[in-house]
XYZ file of C-alpha atoms in Angstrom:
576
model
C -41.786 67.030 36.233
C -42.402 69.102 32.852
C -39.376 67.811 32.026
C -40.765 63.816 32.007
C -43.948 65.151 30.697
C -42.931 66.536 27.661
C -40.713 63.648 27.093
C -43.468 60.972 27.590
C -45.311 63.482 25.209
C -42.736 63.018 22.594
C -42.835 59.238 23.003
C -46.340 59.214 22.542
C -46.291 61.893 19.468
C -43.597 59.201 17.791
C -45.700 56.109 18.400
C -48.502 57.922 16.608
C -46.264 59.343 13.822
C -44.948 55.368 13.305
C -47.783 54.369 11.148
C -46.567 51.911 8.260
C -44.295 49.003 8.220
C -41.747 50.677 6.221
C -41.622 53.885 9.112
C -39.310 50.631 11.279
C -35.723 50.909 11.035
C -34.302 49.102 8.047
C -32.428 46.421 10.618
C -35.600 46.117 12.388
C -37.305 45.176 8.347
C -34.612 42.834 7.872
C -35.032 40.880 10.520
C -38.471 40.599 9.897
C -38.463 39.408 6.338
C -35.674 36.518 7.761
C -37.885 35.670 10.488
C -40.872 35.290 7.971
C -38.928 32.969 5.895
C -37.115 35.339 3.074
C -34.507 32.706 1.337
C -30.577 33.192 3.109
C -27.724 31.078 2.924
C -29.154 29.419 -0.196
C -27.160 28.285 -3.669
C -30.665 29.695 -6.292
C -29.854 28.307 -9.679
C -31.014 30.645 -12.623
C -33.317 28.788 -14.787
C -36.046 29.916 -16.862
C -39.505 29.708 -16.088
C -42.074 27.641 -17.566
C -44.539 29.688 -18.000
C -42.295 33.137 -19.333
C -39.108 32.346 -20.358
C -38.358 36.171 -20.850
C -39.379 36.833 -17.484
C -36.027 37.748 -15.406
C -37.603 38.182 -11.773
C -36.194 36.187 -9.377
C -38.336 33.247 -8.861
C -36.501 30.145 -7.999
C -38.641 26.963 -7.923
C -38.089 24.065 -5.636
C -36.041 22.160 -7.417
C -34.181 24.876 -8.334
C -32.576 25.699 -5.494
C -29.958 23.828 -3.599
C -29.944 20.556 -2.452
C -30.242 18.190 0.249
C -30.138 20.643 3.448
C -29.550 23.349 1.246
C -32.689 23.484 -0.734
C -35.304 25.947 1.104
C -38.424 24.690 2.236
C -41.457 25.563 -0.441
C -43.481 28.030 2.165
C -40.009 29.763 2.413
C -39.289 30.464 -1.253
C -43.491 31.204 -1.118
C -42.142 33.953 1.248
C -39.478 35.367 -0.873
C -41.803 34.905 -3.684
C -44.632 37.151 -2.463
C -42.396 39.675 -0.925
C -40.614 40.149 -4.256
C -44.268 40.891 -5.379
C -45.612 43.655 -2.738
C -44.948 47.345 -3.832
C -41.737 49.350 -5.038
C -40.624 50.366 -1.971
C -39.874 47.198 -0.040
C -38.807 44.723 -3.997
C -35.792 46.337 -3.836
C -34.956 46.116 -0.428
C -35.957 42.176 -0.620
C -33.870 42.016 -3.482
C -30.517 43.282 -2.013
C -30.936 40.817 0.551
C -32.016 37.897 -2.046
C -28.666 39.095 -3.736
C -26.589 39.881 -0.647
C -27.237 36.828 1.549
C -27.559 33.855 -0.813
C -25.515 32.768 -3.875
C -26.373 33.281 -7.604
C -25.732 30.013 -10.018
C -25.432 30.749 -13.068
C -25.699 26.934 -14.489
C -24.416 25.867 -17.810
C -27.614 24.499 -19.111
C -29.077 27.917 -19.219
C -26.084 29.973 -19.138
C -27.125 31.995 -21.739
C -30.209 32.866 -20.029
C -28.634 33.204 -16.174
C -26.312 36.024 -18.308
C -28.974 37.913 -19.373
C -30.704 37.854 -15.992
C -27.673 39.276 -14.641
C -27.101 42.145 -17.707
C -30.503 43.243 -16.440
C -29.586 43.808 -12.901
C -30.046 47.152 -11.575
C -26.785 48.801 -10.394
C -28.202 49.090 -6.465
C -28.732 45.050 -6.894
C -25.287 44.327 -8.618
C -23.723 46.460 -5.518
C -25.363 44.122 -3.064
C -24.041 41.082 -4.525
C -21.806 39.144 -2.844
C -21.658 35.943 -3.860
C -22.055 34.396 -8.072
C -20.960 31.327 -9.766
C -20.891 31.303 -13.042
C -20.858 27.410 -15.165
C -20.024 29.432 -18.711
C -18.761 26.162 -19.800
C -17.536 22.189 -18.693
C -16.581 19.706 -20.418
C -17.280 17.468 -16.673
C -19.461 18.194 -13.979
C -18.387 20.468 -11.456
C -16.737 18.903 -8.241
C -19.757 19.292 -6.183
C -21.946 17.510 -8.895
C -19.559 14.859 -9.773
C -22.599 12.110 -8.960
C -24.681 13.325 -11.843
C -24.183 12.840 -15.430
C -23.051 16.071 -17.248
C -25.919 17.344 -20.095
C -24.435 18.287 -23.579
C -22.811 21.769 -23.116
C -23.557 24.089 -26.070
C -20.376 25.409 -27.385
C -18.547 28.603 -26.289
C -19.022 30.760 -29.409
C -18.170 33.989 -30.091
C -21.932 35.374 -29.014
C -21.577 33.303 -25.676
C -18.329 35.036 -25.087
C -19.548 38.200 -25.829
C -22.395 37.958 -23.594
C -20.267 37.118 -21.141
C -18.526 40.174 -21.150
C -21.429 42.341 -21.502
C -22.510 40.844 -18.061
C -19.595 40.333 -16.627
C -18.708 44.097 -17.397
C -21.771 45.171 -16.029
C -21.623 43.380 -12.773
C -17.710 44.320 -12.561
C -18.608 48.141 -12.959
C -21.167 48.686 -10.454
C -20.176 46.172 -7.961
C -18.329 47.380 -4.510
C -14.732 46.854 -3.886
C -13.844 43.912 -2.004
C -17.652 42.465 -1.567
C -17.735 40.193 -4.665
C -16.637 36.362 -4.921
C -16.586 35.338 -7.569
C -16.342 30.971 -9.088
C -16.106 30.745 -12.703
C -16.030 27.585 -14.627
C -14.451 27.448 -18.235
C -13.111 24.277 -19.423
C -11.445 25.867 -22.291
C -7.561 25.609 -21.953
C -5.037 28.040 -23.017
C -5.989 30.454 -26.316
C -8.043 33.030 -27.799
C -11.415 31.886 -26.362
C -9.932 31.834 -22.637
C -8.394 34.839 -23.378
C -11.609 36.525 -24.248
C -13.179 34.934 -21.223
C -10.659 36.763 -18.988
C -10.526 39.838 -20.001
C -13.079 41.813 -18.046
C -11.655 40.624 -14.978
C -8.407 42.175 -16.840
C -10.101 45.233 -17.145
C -11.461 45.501 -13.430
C -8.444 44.958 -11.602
C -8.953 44.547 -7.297
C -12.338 45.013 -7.641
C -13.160 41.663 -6.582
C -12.908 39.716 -2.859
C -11.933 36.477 -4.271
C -12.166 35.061 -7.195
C -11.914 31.311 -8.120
C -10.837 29.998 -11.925
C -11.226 26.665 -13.476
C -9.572 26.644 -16.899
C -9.463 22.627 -18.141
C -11.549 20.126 -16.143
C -7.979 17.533 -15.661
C -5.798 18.300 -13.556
C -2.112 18.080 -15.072
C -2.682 21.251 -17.547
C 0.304 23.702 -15.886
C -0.571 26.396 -18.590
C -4.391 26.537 -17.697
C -3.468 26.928 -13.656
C -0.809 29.472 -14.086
C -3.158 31.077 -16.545
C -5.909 30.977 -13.474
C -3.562 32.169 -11.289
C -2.260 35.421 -13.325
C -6.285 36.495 -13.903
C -7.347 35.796 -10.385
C -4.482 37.578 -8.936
C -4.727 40.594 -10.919
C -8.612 40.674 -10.405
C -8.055 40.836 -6.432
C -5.515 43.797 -6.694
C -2.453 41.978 -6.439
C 0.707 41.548 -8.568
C 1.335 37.997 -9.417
C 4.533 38.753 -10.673
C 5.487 39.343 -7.023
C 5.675 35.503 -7.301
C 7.690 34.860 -10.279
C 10.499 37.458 -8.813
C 13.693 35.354 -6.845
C 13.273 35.142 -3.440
C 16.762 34.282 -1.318
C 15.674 31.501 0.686
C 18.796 30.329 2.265
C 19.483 33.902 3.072
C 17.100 32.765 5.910
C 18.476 31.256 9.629
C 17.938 27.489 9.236
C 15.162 27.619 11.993
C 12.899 29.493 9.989
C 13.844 27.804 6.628
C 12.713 24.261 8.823
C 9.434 26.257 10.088
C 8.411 27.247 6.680
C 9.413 23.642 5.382
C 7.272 21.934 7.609
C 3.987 24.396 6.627
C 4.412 22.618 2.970
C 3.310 19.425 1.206
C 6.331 17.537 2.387
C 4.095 16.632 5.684
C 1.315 14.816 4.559
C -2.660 15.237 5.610
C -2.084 12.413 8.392
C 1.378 12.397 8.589
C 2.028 9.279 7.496
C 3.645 7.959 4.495
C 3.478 4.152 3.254
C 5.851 2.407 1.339
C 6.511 -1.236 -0.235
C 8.673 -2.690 -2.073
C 6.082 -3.217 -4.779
C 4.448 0.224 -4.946
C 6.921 2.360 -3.723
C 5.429 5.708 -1.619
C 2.084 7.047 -1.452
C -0.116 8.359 1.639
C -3.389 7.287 3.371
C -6.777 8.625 2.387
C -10.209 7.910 3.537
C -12.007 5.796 1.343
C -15.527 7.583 2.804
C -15.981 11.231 1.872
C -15.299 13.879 5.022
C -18.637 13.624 7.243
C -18.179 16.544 8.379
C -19.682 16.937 12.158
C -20.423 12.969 11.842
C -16.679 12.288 10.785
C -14.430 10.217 13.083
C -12.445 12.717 15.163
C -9.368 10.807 14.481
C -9.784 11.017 10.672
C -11.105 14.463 10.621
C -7.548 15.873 11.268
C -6.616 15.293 7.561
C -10.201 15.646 5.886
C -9.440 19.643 4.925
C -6.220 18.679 2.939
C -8.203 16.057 0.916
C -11.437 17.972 0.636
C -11.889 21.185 0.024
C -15.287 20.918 -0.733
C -17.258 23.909 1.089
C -20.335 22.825 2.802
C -22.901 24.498 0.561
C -21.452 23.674 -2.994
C -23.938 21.576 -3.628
C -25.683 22.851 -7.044
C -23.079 25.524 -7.454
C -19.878 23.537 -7.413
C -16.560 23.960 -6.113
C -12.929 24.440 -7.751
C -10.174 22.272 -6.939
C -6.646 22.799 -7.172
C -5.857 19.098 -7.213
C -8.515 17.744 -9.048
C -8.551 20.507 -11.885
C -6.494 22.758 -14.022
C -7.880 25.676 -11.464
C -6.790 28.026 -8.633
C -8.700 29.151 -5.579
C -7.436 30.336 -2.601
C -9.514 28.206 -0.302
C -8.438 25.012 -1.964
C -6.124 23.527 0.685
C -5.591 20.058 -0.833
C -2.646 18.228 -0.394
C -0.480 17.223 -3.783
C 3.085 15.813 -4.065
C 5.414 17.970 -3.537
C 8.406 17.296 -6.174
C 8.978 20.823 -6.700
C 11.485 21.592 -3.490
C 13.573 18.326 -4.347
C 14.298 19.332 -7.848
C 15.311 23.150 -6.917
C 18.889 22.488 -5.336
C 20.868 20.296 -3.886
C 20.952 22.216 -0.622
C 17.107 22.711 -0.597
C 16.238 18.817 -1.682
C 18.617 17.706 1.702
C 16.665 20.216 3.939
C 13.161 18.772 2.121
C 14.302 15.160 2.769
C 15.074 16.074 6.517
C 11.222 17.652 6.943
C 9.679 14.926 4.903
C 11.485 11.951 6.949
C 11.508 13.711 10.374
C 7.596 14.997 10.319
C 5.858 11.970 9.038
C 5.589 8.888 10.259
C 7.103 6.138 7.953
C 5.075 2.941 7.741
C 6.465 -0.391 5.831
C 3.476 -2.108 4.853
C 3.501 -5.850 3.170
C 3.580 -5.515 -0.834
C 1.038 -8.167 -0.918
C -0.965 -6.289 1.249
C -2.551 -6.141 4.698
C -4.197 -9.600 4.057
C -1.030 -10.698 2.942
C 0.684 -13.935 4.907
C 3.866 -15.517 4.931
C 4.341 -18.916 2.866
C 6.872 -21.317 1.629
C 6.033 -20.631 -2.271
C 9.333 -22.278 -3.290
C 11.465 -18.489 -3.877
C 13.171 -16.988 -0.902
C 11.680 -13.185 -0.428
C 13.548 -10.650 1.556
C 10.733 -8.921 4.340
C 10.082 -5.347 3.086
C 11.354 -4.020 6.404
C 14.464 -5.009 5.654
C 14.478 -4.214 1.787
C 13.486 0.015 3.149
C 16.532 0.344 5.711
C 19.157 -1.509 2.973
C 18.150 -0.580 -0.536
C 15.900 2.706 -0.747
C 16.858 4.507 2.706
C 20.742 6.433 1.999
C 22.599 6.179 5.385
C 22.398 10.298 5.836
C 18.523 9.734 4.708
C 18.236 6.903 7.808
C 19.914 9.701 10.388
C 16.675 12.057 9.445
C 14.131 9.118 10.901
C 11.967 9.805 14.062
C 8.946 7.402 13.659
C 9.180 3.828 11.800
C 6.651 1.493 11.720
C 6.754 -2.277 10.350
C 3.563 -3.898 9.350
C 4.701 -7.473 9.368
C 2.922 -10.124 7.423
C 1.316 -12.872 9.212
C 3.123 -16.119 9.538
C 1.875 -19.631 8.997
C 2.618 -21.867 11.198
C 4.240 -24.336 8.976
C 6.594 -21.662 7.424
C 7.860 -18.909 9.363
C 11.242 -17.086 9.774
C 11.884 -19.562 12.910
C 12.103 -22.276 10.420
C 14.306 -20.059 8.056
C 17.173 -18.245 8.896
C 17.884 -16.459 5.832
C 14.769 -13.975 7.202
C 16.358 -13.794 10.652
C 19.659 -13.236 8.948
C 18.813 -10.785 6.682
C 16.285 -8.845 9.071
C 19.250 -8.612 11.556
C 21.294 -6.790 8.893
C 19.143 -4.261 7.933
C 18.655 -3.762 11.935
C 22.492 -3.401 12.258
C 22.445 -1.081 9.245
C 19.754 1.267 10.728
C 21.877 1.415 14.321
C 24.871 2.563 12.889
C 23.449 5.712 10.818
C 19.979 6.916 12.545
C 19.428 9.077 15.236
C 19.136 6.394 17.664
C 17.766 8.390 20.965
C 15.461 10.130 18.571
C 14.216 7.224 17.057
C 10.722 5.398 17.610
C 9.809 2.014 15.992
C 6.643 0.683 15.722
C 5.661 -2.985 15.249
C 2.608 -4.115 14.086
C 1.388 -7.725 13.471
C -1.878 -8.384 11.674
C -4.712 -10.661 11.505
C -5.390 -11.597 7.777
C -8.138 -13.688 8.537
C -9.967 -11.114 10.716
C -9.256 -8.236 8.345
C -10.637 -10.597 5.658
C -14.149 -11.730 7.158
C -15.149 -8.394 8.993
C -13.417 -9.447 12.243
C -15.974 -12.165 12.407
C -13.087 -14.320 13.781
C -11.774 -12.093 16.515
C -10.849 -15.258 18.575
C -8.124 -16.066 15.857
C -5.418 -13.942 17.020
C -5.732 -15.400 20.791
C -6.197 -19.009 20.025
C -3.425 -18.308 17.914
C -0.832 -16.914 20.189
C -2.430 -18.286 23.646
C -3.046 -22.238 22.520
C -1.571 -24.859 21.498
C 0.240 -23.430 18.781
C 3.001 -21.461 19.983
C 4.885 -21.693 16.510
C 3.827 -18.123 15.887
C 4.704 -16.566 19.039
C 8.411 -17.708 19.000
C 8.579 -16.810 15.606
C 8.143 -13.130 16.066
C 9.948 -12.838 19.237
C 12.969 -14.613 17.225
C 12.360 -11.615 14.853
C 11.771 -9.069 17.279
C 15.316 -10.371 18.974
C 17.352 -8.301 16.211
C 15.805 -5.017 17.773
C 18.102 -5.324 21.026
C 20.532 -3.803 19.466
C 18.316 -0.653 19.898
C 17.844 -0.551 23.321
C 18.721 3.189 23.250
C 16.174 4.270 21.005
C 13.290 6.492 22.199
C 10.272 4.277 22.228
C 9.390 0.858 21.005
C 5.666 -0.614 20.262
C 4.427 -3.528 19.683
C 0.740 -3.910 18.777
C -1.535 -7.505 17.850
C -3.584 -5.851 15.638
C -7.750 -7.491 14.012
C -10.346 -5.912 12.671
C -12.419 -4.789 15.440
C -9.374 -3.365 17.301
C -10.109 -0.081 17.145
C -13.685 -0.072 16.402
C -16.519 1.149 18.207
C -18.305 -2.334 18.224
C -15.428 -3.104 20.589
C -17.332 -3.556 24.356
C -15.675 -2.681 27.266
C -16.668 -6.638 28.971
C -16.429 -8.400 25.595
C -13.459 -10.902 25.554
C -11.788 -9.378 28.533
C -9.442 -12.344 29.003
C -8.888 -12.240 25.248
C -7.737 -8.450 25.290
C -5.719 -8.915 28.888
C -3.552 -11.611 27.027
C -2.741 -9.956 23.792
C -1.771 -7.039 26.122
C 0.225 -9.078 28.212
C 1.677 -11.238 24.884
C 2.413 -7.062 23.759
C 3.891 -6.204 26.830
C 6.350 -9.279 26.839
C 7.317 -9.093 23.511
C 8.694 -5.120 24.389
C 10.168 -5.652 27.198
C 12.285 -8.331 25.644
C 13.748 -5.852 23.302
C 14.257 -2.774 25.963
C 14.503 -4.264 28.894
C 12.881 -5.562 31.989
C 11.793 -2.143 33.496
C 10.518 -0.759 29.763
C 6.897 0.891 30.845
C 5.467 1.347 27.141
C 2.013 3.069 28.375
C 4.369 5.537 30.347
C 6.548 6.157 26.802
C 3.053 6.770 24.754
C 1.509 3.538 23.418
C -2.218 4.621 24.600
C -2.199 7.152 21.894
C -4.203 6.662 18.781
C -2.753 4.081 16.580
C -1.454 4.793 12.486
C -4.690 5.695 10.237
C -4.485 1.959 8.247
C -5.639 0.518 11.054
C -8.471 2.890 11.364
C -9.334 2.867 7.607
C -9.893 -0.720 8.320
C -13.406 -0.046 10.414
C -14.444 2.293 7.462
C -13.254 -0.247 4.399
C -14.075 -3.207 6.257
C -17.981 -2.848 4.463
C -16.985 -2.105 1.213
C -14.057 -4.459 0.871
C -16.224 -7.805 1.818
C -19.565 -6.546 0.099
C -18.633 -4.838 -3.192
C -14.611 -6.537 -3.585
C -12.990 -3.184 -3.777
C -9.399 -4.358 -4.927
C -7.058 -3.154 -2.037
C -5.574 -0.982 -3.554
C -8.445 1.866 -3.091
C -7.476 1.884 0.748
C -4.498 3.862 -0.390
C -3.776 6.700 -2.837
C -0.480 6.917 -4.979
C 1.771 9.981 -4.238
């Protein structure tokens, strides 16, 4: 009993001795000044104020700060504001959390005045920073600002650059180890003045967490990215000569030489690669930027290795390996990659096995996928047929898992039933392919378009039905006279056949809308495979229901922009 008395006493005696705000535990504070409204998670631009341009307390206006969801609300940065405001012992604990939990901009417009805010940092508030982007200079806007026009950029004299190191020495010496990221933007090149520009990060070696350079704002300067790799390296404690040393590769078992392979450019965001006898290769991108948790779940596989835009770079900016002179460690984006077929002989034939085996090919039309067959008075050989004879080497064809063949539409006054030399030469390259792939490994993929519906928006979805289900049946014997050559394939894993329009794949499609119209194209599908494999072919069972290639779902995002603003074609694909 004393025991629970003196106990409740002590209680009491600490309730009583708990008489200000600041007598809480610091945690307990901090979540109070976050549940009040204290700025977090925000990009705050430096920028003078009106009113005192001298004046280097942290007061970021509203359209200062951020953008879009980013941008706090105004009774928030009232908040921070006030709190910033109150008495000496609770500014500085605001501050560190201003500093620690938000990122500092310093923007090119002002940089001279966001460097002397941060010279005059204390050391306790340079120690909580953890996050700073500094715009010292561009000659473009920055990747997250690319829709606004750049202002005229003062240029980077010798008293810029020596501010610059005056702050960036002072935030460099009294930072923490390993708490610091750090984006710098300096569209200089390779020479003195970048030289100058690097050097306290030189001097300060592993002190930061990260640290991300841009050098020149195009993309092709080698010098400038191995430049931004050497500083950023060094300034994150590591030795980026490690790199440069020889590493024996093939000294590795073949399994985890393939592995390694397969984690490099040579498979592509989507794994897919296009080709045509007009444009040669290149890969599929999304004409609409990533969505993020609105983006289509079967585009949103690839959107990392074509965007490496972070989610809150907007008003700070973001550096891009493949879009700048630059390094960053969280840039993930896909480029070509030429560098493992130029290396060796042995290494190029391992790289052609991985590039060939792990994406799927796709022969697409080199008019296009509005393209259609016509007598024009010259006989054309079908691009199918020019990939497996003239680009494709015999041990390259053994390497091939997944083929596709967009095939252009036929008229029905001119197709390949009416000329043989298409039959002919189609059979060939069929012939060709049997006798050097890997035939039980080996997938093909058919795929016969709708011009007209890609055309109008798929405002003619009827076309494709009337056209293979009425009275013109021209069409209909002319692919399965086509399709005929494939027999020779029966052994091959898989075969597919799709009828492909517009709406497709869309989500307009309705489960009751044209039911007859989708039964028959499946059943027209389903007739057309089992010719080629055989009466008791089940091509659900072998994997057709799976998604289709990404050009056909491009086609519900470009649809828009190809009918109302005449994009050129072209735009639906990117050039390797």
């Amino acid at each position: 009993m004393r025991a629970m008395i003196a106990k409740r006493k002590s209680t009491e005696n600490g309730h009583h001795n708990m008489r200000s705000f600041l007598d809480l535990p610091s945690e307990i504070r901090h979540r109070i000044y976050k549940a009040a409204g204290l700025v977090v998670g925000m990009n705050l631009r430096l920028t003078p104020r009106r009113d005192d341009t001298i004046n280097l307390r942290l007061t970021p206006r509203r359209d200062d700060t951020g953008y879009f969801g980013f941008q706090p609300s105004a009774e928030s940065l009232c908040i921070t504001s006030n709190l910033l405001q109150t008495c000496k012992a609770i500014i500085p604990e605001v501050a560190s959390l201003v500093y620690s939990q938000n990122t500092l901009v310093v923007v090119h417009e002002h940089v001279r005045f966001g460097l002397e805010f941060l010279r005059c940092l204390s050391p306790q508030q340079c120690s909580a920073l953890t996050n700073l982007v500094v715009q010292l200079h561009l000659e473009a806007p920055v990747l997250g600002d690319d829709f606004t026009e750049l202002e005229p950029t003062p240029p980077l004299d010798s008293a810029l650059v020596a501010s610059w190191q005056a702050a960036a020495r002072h935030i460099l010496s009294h930072t923490r180890p390993q708490t610091l990221n750090l984006r710098l933007f300096c569209d200089t090149g390779v020479g003195d003045t970048t030289a100058a520009v690097l050097q306290p990060l030189r001097d300060f070696p592993g002190v930061l967490k990260d640290c991300e350079l841009q050098l020149h704002h195009e993309k092709n300067n080698n010098q400038a990215r191995a430049l931004a790799f050497d500083a950023a390296t060094r300034a994150k404690g590591f030795d980026p000569d490690l790199r440069a040393q020889p590493f024996r590769f093939f000294d590795l078992p073949a399994e985890i030489r393939r592995r390694i392979l397969e984690y490099s450019d040579l498979v592509t965001p989507f794994k897919e690669v296009y080709w045509s006898a007009s444009r040669g290769f290149r890969i599929a991108t999304a004409l609409i930027r990533c969505g993020r948790d609105e983006c289509d779940t079967q585009l949103h596989r690839g959107c990392h290795f074509l965007f490496c835009e972070p989610l809150n770079s907007l008003g700070a900016g973001y550096v891009c390996c493949r879009r700048r002179s630059a390094y960053s460690s969280r840039c993930q984006c896909w480029v070509a990659p030429r560098g493992p077929f130029s290396a060796s002989r042995s290494l190029y034939e391992e790289s052609l096995q991985v590039l060939y085996s792990c994406n799927r090919i796709i022969v697409v039309p080199s008019k296009g996928l509005r393209s259609c067959l016509l007598p024009d008075g010259v006989r054309k050989r079908l691009d199918a047929s020019k990939f497996i004879t003239r680009h494709m080497w015999p041990d390259v064809l053994h390497n091939l898992r997944t083929i596709e063949f967009v095939l252009p539409a036929f008229d029905a006054a001119y197709a390949p039933v009416s000329d043989e030399l298409y039959y002919s030469d189609f059979r060939f390259a069929i012939d060709h392919l049997k006798a050097y792939a890997d035939e039980p490994k080996l997938s093909i993929v058919i795929s016969i378009t709708s011009p007209t519906s890609i055309k109008y928006g798929g405002a003619d979805d009827m076309w494709i039905f009337r056209r293979f289900t009425g009275g013109d049946s021209v069409a209909l014997r002319s692919y399965a006279q086509l399709l005929s050559c494939l027999k020779a394939l029966q052994g091959m894993r898989c075969f597919f056949v799709h009828l492909e329009w517009a709406r497709h794949w869309t989500a307009e499609r309705a489960p009751d809308f044209n039911h007859l119209m989708y039964s028959k194209v499946n059943k027209m599908e389903s007739w057309l495979e089992k010719m080629v494999m055989g009466q008791d072919y089940d091509s659900e069972a072998a994997g057709k229901s799976e998604p289709p290639s990404i050009w056909l779902c491009e086609i519900r995002n470009t649809l828009e922009h190809v009918r109302w603003r005449q994009l050129p074609e072209e735009q639906m694909l990117t050039h390797i």
